[in-house]
Amino acid sequence: MIFRAGLLLVAMAFVALGAGPLLWTYGSALSERSAELGALAVSKSTWAALGRSLALGILSALGASVLGASLAFFTGKTRTPERNLLSAIALVPLALPPYNMALAFRPWLPQEPLLASTLVLSLALYPIPFVFLRAGLASIDPALEEAGLLARGTLATVRQITWPLVRPWAFAAAGIVFLLGLSELGAPAFLGLTVYSGQIALRYAATYDAAGAALAAIPLIGVVLVLLVVESTALRRVDVFATRLRPARIFELERWTLSARALCLAIVVASPGLPLLLTLLEIDAPGLLRAIPMAIPPALNSLLVAGIGCLAAVLIGSALALLARRGARWVRWASLTFFVLPGAVLGIGLIGFWNLPNRPPLYGTIGLLVVAVGLRYTLLTERTIDAGLANVPVAQEQVARLAGRGEASIAYRVLFPQIVPALVAGSSAFLLFAIRDLDTVVTIYPPGGETLAVRLYTVMANSPRGLQASLSLAQMALTLPVVLWLIVTLRKSRWLF
C-alpha cells in the first residue's frame, strides 16, 4: 500500500505540475478577458492561420504515411536487398529537426509555403509511421496471410488481410504526425507560412502579454482536445511495442524486387541523405569559426535540460506505467495530453502561472525549461516502459508475492531488470525529442539559457548561409548519437531488424 501510494503521489504531482498552470493561465484569461473572444472569433487572420495549421497537419500526415508505409512494407514483408540497413537509416531523420531540413532544402523547395512545409515535414516525420507499421506488420499471425496466399494470391492477400490488420496502426501513426504538424513552428516560419502556433508565439514575443496569448490559443486548444480523444482511442487499440511479435510472412516480389529496392533507396536518399549532404556542402570556414563559440553554450544548455528532464521522465514514466499495470489506466491520459498540446500552448500556460510575484523563482531559470520538456515528452518513457512491462508475465509477480516480497522489491528486483531495453529506448527517445525541441522552449527560455535549437532558429533569417549550416550541423551532431544509440538498442528487435 505504501509503494502504491508513492506511485500515486508521483502521478498526481506530475498532473498538478502541468494541469495546474494550464488551468490557471487559460482559466484566468477566459474569466478576465472573455470579451476579447468575440473579436477573436470574427478575425479572418485567426481562422486563416488555423486553417493553414490544419492543412499542414493533414498533408504532412498523408505524406509521411505514404513514405513510412512504403519503407515498412518493403523492409518488413519482402526480401528487399539490404532491408536491415534500410531499416536503420530510416530512423536517422529523427536526428534532423524539421527546421534543419527546411534550411538544407531551401534552394530546392517550391515557392508555395504550404507545399514546401508539407514536403519538409513529410520527410522529417516519416520514421513515425515507419516504426508503427513495422510493429503492426510484426503483430500479424502468419497463418492468416498464408491462407490468403493459397486462396487468392499476393495482391489480394495484402489488400484484404494485411492492410485491414495494420490499418489501426497506420491511423494511430498518422494522428501523431498530424498533431506534430499542427504544432510545428520552426519550419513553417522559416518557409514563410504563418501557422497558428507561430501566430501565438509571435503575439507573446511582441507584447509579453501571456493572458492575451493564452486567449488567442483557445481555438487551437479546442481542436487539439477533440483530436486527443480520437488519438487516445487509436493508441489504445495498437499498443506499439507491447504487442506480441511474430516472425513475418515474407512476400516474394520476384520481378518487382529491383523496383522496391529503388523506391526504398530513393526515400532514404531524400531523407536523411540529401539534408546531411546539402548541409555539409554549405559549410564554409568563416561560418564554422563563428559557429563554434556560438554553439557551445547553447549546446550545453540543451544537454543539461534534456539530461535532467530525462531522469525525471524515467522516474515519472515508471510510476505511471506501474500504475497502469495495476489497473489505473487513467494515468495514460495525463502524459498523452501534455504530448499532443502544441509547445506554444504549453509554454504560454507555464509562463502565465510562474511569472507572478508570489510564485517560487522558477520563471527565468533553466528549471522551467526542464519542467516544460519533461511534461511534453514523458509520454515517450511512459509508453516504452509500459510496453516492456506488458511482456513480463504477471505470474512472476504473483510468485514473488507468495515468497513474501513487497511491491517495491518486486518492481526493482523482478520487473525492472527485465525491461532494461525498454528503459534505454524510452530514455533515448526522450533525449532525442528534448534536444531538438523548439516549439516549447522558444517561448520560455531565459536570457543566456537558450538551447541550440533556439540559437539556430534566431539566426536562420539573416545570418550568412555558412553560419546557418554550421549551427545546423552542430544541432545534428547533438541528436545523431542518440539516434544511433536507439538503433543499437533496437538491433535485436525481431520486427525492425
XYZ file of C-alpha atoms in Angstrom:
497
model
C 0.000 0.000 0.000
C 2.833 2.414 0.817
C 4.505 1.738 -2.534
C 1.279 2.267 -4.461
C 0.631 5.469 -2.505
C 4.085 6.673 -3.520
C 3.327 5.915 -7.172
C 0.051 7.831 -6.912
C 1.851 10.759 -5.302
C 4.324 10.928 -8.195
C 1.497 10.700 -10.751
C -0.558 13.390 -9.019
C 2.474 15.694 -8.757
C 3.090 15.237 -12.498
C -0.518 16.042 -13.348
C -0.605 19.028 -10.985
C 2.677 20.424 -12.321
C 1.229 20.559 -15.812
C -2.517 20.907 -15.395
C -2.319 23.487 -12.598
C -0.501 26.202 -14.596
C -2.556 25.486 -17.719
C -5.891 25.739 -15.914
C -4.757 28.825 -14.031
C -3.479 30.678 -17.105
C -6.235 29.808 -19.542
C -8.981 29.987 -16.913
C -7.809 33.448 -15.817
C -7.640 34.619 -19.428
C -11.209 33.470 -20.025
C -12.608 34.971 -16.839
C -10.817 38.319 -17.092
C -10.856 38.967 -20.834
C -13.674 36.863 -22.231
C -14.968 39.892 -24.145
C -11.996 39.550 -26.495
C -13.237 36.168 -27.641
C -15.800 37.822 -29.877
C -13.135 39.771 -31.746
C -11.048 36.616 -31.980
C -13.970 34.634 -33.371
C -14.595 37.095 -36.223
C -10.931 37.672 -37.044
C -10.116 36.444 -40.531
C -6.442 36.073 -39.673
C -7.310 33.723 -36.796
C -9.271 31.307 -38.923
C -6.878 31.611 -41.843
C -3.915 30.667 -39.631
C -5.883 27.836 -38.012
C -6.882 26.574 -41.442
C -3.267 26.599 -42.588
C -2.230 24.664 -39.468
C -4.931 22.049 -40.071
C -3.989 21.774 -43.751
C -0.316 21.380 -42.862
C -1.113 18.679 -40.311
C -3.323 16.720 -42.717
C -0.951 16.952 -45.686
C 2.085 16.109 -43.542
C 0.304 13.064 -42.120
C -0.561 11.866 -45.614
C 2.925 12.436 -46.979
C 4.743 10.883 -44.032
C 2.349 7.909 -44.027
C 2.973 7.155 -47.699
C 6.750 7.263 -47.249
C 6.758 5.381 -43.947
C 4.290 2.728 -45.134
C 6.304 2.056 -48.287
C 9.509 1.544 -46.324
C 7.763 -0.502 -43.629
C 6.168 -2.907 -46.106
C 9.171 -3.492 -48.330
C 11.683 -3.816 -45.467
C 9.365 -5.796 -43.197
C 7.425 -8.085 -45.539
C 9.645 -8.672 -48.580
C 13.195 -9.738 -49.393
C 14.255 -6.268 -50.468
C 18.080 -6.224 -50.528
C 19.790 -4.504 -47.574
C 16.469 -4.234 -45.746
C 18.152 -4.253 -42.320
C 20.424 -1.383 -43.346
C 17.496 0.499 -44.831
C 15.543 -0.003 -41.582
C 18.382 1.561 -39.604
C 18.794 4.510 -41.976
C 15.031 5.132 -41.863
C 15.381 6.167 -38.199
C 18.108 8.757 -38.855
C 15.668 11.536 -39.900
C 14.672 11.655 -36.224
C 18.038 13.383 -35.721
C 17.127 16.073 -38.252
C 14.529 18.502 -36.864
C 12.158 19.925 -39.498
C 13.721 23.388 -39.297
C 17.137 21.847 -40.079
C 15.638 20.169 -43.129
C 13.968 23.392 -44.205
C 17.324 25.140 -44.002
C 19.059 22.432 -46.042
C 16.348 22.132 -48.711
C 15.605 25.855 -49.009
C 17.031 26.382 -52.546
C 15.228 23.279 -53.839
C 11.777 23.747 -52.363
C 8.760 25.137 -54.251
C 7.808 28.769 -53.674
C 4.391 27.865 -52.263
C 4.928 27.912 -48.433
C 2.289 25.275 -47.637
C 3.637 22.827 -50.208
C 7.236 23.458 -49.126
C 6.373 22.968 -45.443
C 4.453 19.777 -46.256
C 7.426 18.291 -48.111
C 9.785 19.131 -45.250
C 7.548 17.697 -42.520
C 6.789 14.561 -44.560
C 10.497 13.845 -44.961
C 11.226 14.684 -41.316
C 8.394 12.678 -39.729
C 8.044 9.539 -41.862
C 10.031 7.463 -39.296
C 6.957 7.612 -37.013
C 4.594 5.725 -39.363
C 7.528 3.513 -40.360
C 8.015 2.343 -36.754
C 4.289 1.934 -36.108
C 3.682 -0.061 -39.265
C 6.714 -2.295 -38.776
C 5.316 -3.177 -35.356
C 1.853 -3.665 -36.845
C 3.169 -5.961 -39.575
C 5.067 -7.997 -36.988
C 1.867 -8.462 -34.968
C 0.053 -10.318 -37.783
C -0.393 -14.059 -37.415
C 1.482 -15.517 -40.444
C -1.120 -18.279 -40.755
C -3.724 -15.721 -41.846
C -1.551 -14.458 -44.692
C -0.516 -17.960 -45.708
C -4.155 -18.955 -46.041
C -4.786 -15.881 -48.147
C -1.836 -16.625 -50.410
C -3.110 -20.153 -51.065
C -6.642 -18.970 -51.799
C -6.281 -15.587 -53.515
C -2.646 -14.676 -54.296
C -0.289 -11.928 -53.111
C -2.132 -8.754 -54.116
C -5.477 -9.931 -52.768
C -3.814 -11.049 -49.510
C -2.164 -7.687 -48.993
C -5.372 -5.799 -49.809
C -7.863 -7.959 -47.916
C -5.828 -9.335 -44.989
C -2.593 -7.441 -44.352
C -3.900 -3.898 -44.808
C -7.065 -4.279 -42.679
C -4.956 -5.707 -39.846
C -2.411 -2.870 -39.866
C -4.898 -0.091 -40.621
C -5.315 0.866 -36.912
C -1.538 1.227 -36.654
C -1.487 3.445 -39.744
C -4.235 5.687 -38.370
C -2.553 5.969 -34.956
C 0.746 6.962 -36.567
C -0.957 9.422 -38.902
C -2.666 11.000 -35.893
C 0.653 11.609 -34.147
C 2.189 13.096 -37.303
C -0.887 15.291 -37.730
C -0.584 16.624 -34.178
C 3.144 17.271 -34.585
C 2.500 19.033 -37.877
C -0.295 21.067 -36.298
C 2.073 22.367 -33.620
C 5.204 22.770 -35.774
C 6.683 26.247 -35.526
C 10.229 26.403 -36.898
C 9.977 25.050 -40.443
C 6.751 26.896 -41.438
C 8.078 30.176 -40.022
C 11.324 29.814 -41.932
C 9.475 28.974 -45.161
C 7.071 31.894 -44.844
C 3.942 30.005 -43.761
C 2.003 31.691 -40.949
C 0.522 28.900 -38.845
C -1.493 29.223 -35.669
C 1.183 28.144 -33.192
C 3.587 30.609 -34.803
C 0.989 33.374 -34.551
C 0.582 32.670 -30.817
C 4.342 32.691 -30.218
C 4.782 35.920 -32.195
C 1.964 37.598 -30.284
C 3.610 36.811 -26.974
C 7.076 37.792 -28.226
C 5.731 41.168 -29.394
C 3.718 42.098 -26.289
C 4.774 39.715 -23.470
C 1.052 39.513 -22.753
C 0.646 35.931 -21.513
C -3.094 36.316 -20.916
C -3.668 37.664 -24.430
C -1.587 34.884 -25.979
C -3.467 32.331 -23.865
C -6.777 33.706 -25.077
C -5.580 33.529 -28.678
C -4.600 29.880 -28.171
C -8.080 28.735 -27.136
C -9.324 27.866 -30.668
C -6.250 25.685 -31.184
C -6.767 24.027 -27.797
C -10.331 23.163 -28.791
C -9.096 21.412 -31.935
C -6.398 19.536 -30.006
C -8.803 18.329 -27.292
C -11.095 16.795 -29.918
C -8.145 15.096 -31.561
C -6.882 13.918 -28.173
C -9.927 11.686 -27.725
C -9.526 10.220 -31.215
C -5.787 9.637 -30.839
C -6.144 8.097 -27.381
C -8.605 5.566 -28.790
C -6.278 4.772 -31.697
C -3.224 4.295 -29.482
C -5.173 2.090 -27.086
C -6.008 -0.230 -29.979
C -2.428 -0.744 -31.139
C -0.097 -0.553 -28.098
C 3.107 -0.210 -30.103
C 5.955 -2.440 -28.835
C 3.637 -4.154 -26.353
C 2.072 -6.364 -28.959
C 3.019 -9.983 -29.423
C 5.674 -10.056 -32.141
C 5.807 -12.899 -34.651
C 8.147 -13.968 -37.457
C 6.910 -12.106 -40.526
C 5.395 -13.904 -43.512
C 7.617 -12.787 -46.382
C 6.021 -11.922 -49.715
C 8.008 -12.719 -52.855
C 8.250 -9.734 -55.191
C 10.047 -11.601 -57.992
C 10.496 -9.150 -60.879
C 9.465 -6.189 -58.707
C 12.380 -6.612 -56.276
C 14.604 -4.056 -58.016
C 11.753 -1.540 -58.175
C 11.088 -1.946 -54.438
C 14.779 -1.512 -53.703
C 14.926 1.636 -55.842
C 11.906 3.127 -54.053
C 13.358 2.444 -50.610
C 16.711 3.888 -51.630
C 15.021 6.976 -53.056
C 13.234 7.616 -49.746
C 16.328 7.292 -47.547
C 18.400 9.343 -50.010
C 15.786 12.118 -49.899
C 15.888 11.952 -46.101
C 18.327 11.715 -44.375
C 20.836 11.600 -47.247
C 20.188 14.889 -49.020
C 19.732 17.122 -45.928
C 23.033 15.904 -44.493
C 24.844 16.326 -47.806
C 23.409 19.770 -48.571
C 24.234 20.968 -45.058
C 27.840 19.821 -45.384
C 28.199 21.478 -48.799
C 27.073 24.865 -47.452
C 29.561 24.963 -44.575
C 32.481 27.339 -45.053
C 35.470 28.205 -42.893
C 34.280 31.662 -41.704
C 30.857 30.305 -40.788
C 32.356 27.331 -38.962
C 34.743 29.519 -36.972
C 31.873 31.797 -35.921
C 29.571 28.890 -35.144
C 31.842 27.064 -32.695
C 31.811 29.683 -29.906
C 28.147 30.450 -30.644
C 27.131 26.796 -30.384
C 28.952 25.605 -27.272
C 26.934 27.375 -24.501
C 23.529 26.616 -26.088
C 24.584 23.019 -26.741
C 25.484 22.618 -23.076
C 22.102 24.090 -22.141
C 20.387 21.613 -24.463
C 22.216 18.675 -22.897
C 21.566 19.938 -19.360
C 17.833 20.434 -19.925
C 17.435 17.125 -21.771
C 19.552 15.177 -19.256
C 17.773 16.396 -16.127
C 14.411 16.092 -17.862
C 15.230 12.530 -18.888
C 15.987 11.471 -15.326
C 12.698 12.947 -14.155
C 10.816 11.427 -17.096
C 12.153 7.932 -16.355
C 11.028 8.230 -12.727
C 7.602 9.620 -13.626
C 7.160 7.289 -16.601
C 7.978 4.296 -14.412
C 5.391 5.379 -11.830
C 2.728 5.913 -14.500
C 3.477 2.587 -16.189
C 3.364 0.667 -12.889
C 0.038 2.292 -12.012
C -1.338 1.405 -15.449
C -0.184 -2.201 -14.954
C -2.154 -2.267 -11.713
C -5.325 -1.060 -13.399
C -5.091 2.749 -13.152
C -5.367 3.322 -16.909
C -6.415 6.946 -16.379
C -2.776 7.951 -15.927
C -2.208 7.445 -19.647
C -4.389 10.438 -20.386
C -2.059 12.766 -18.482
C 1.109 12.064 -20.441
C -0.772 11.928 -23.757
C -2.484 15.276 -23.100
C 0.797 17.095 -22.471
C 2.374 15.436 -25.516
C -0.321 16.459 -28.000
C -0.608 20.039 -26.728
C 1.307 22.395 -29.047
C 4.536 23.587 -27.485
C 3.499 27.245 -27.680
C 0.288 26.468 -25.791
C 2.170 24.626 -23.043
C 4.824 27.342 -22.835
C 2.282 30.155 -22.516
C 0.475 28.218 -19.793
C 3.658 27.834 -17.764
C 4.620 31.479 -18.206
C 1.208 32.762 -17.143
C 1.414 30.801 -13.889
C 5.059 31.059 -12.877
C 5.714 34.675 -13.922
C 3.889 36.120 -10.924
C 5.344 37.848 -7.830
C 4.065 35.314 -5.302
C 5.402 32.245 -7.115
C 8.648 30.375 -6.380
C 11.519 31.698 -8.547
C 11.189 29.141 -11.340
C 10.424 31.562 -14.158
C 13.565 32.903 -15.824
C 15.608 29.788 -14.990
C 16.668 26.620 -16.764
C 14.360 24.806 -14.348
C 11.272 25.961 -16.239
C 12.721 24.514 -19.457
C 13.217 21.198 -17.668
C 9.611 21.270 -16.482
C 8.366 22.096 -19.983
C 10.207 19.336 -21.854
C 9.547 16.888 -19.025
C 5.818 17.473 -19.231
C 5.684 17.249 -23.002
C 7.829 14.170 -23.587
C 7.302 11.948 -20.533
C 4.846 10.049 -22.746
C 7.825 8.555 -24.596
C 9.311 6.966 -21.481
C 5.933 6.003 -20.012
C 4.761 4.144 -23.135
C 8.021 2.271 -23.737
C 8.232 1.206 -20.076
C 4.575 0.193 -20.188
C 5.295 -1.869 -23.297
C 8.241 -3.560 -21.610
C 6.158 -4.399 -18.552
C 3.434 -5.857 -20.784
C 5.881 -8.536 -21.910
C 6.645 -9.619 -18.319
C 4.252 -12.405 -17.214
C 2.003 -11.427 -14.319
C 2.688 -14.858 -12.824
C 6.210 -13.732 -11.909
C 4.787 -11.017 -9.671
C 2.344 -13.463 -8.107
C 5.155 -15.895 -7.274
C 7.232 -13.088 -5.756
C 4.285 -12.056 -3.561
C 3.854 -15.620 -2.363
C 7.546 -15.595 -1.475
C 6.944 -12.591 0.751
C 8.351 -9.846 -1.472
C 6.897 -6.360 -1.126
C 5.690 -4.278 -4.054
C 8.833 -2.147 -4.157
C 11.057 -5.217 -4.113
C 9.026 -6.829 -6.915
C 9.364 -3.716 -9.040
C 13.120 -3.324 -8.641
C 14.158 -6.990 -8.432
C 11.660 -8.681 -10.758
C 10.198 -6.184 -13.218
C 12.825 -3.573 -13.983
C 15.757 -5.949 -14.622
C 13.683 -7.434 -17.471
C 12.803 -4.140 -19.135
C 16.232 -2.536 -19.417
C 15.965 -2.341 -23.249
C 12.616 -0.554 -22.895
C 14.128 1.876 -20.375
C 17.033 2.613 -22.721
C 14.729 3.038 -25.720
C 12.402 5.376 -23.817
C 15.300 7.428 -22.467
C 16.804 7.696 -25.950
C 13.501 8.821 -27.427
C 13.071 11.433 -24.686
C 16.596 12.787 -25.140
C 16.108 12.970 -28.885
C 12.887 14.987 -28.758
C 14.029 17.164 -25.846
C 17.309 18.156 -27.506
C 15.632 19.067 -30.793
C 12.595 20.772 -29.215
C 11.923 24.289 -30.443
C 8.152 24.819 -30.193
C 8.032 24.557 -26.387
C 11.349 26.106 -25.412
C 11.312 29.142 -27.718
C 8.583 30.876 -25.688
C 10.107 30.392 -22.218
C 13.894 30.260 -22.422
C 15.613 32.742 -20.040
C 18.378 35.169 -21.043
C 21.537 33.139 -21.503
C 19.544 29.927 -21.275
C 18.716 29.404 -24.927
C 19.186 25.907 -26.278
C 20.971 25.128 -29.531
C 17.630 24.747 -31.308
C 16.652 28.271 -30.243
C 20.050 29.675 -31.218
C 19.738 28.177 -34.695
C 16.174 29.477 -35.009
C 17.211 33.027 -34.110
C 19.983 33.144 -36.756
C 18.102 31.386 -39.567
C 16.660 34.542 -41.120
C 19.507 36.995 -41.591
C 22.825 35.243 -40.997
C 25.236 34.019 -43.691
C 24.391 30.598 -45.020
C 27.734 29.199 -43.914
C 26.971 30.112 -40.309
C 23.443 28.703 -40.548
C 24.726 25.428 -41.993
C 27.435 25.162 -39.324
C 24.939 25.628 -36.493
C 22.583 23.185 -38.186
C 25.375 20.630 -38.314
C 26.054 21.221 -34.607
C 22.370 20.539 -33.875
C 22.544 17.298 -35.854
C 25.751 16.353 -34.028
C 23.848 16.509 -30.723
C 20.961 14.335 -31.851
C 22.604 11.868 -34.232
C 24.459 9.912 -31.488
C 21.150 9.482 -29.651
C 19.529 8.041 -32.778
C 22.484 5.714 -33.337
C 22.197 4.526 -29.727
C 18.485 3.950 -30.251
C 19.255 1.870 -33.349
C 21.766 -0.196 -31.376
C 19.177 -0.712 -28.627
C 16.588 -1.936 -31.139
C 19.092 -4.061 -33.026
C 17.826 -7.317 -31.533
C 14.189 -6.486 -32.145
C 12.514 -9.049 -34.424
C 10.267 -6.549 -36.130
C 12.795 -3.830 -37.006
C 15.962 -5.692 -37.977
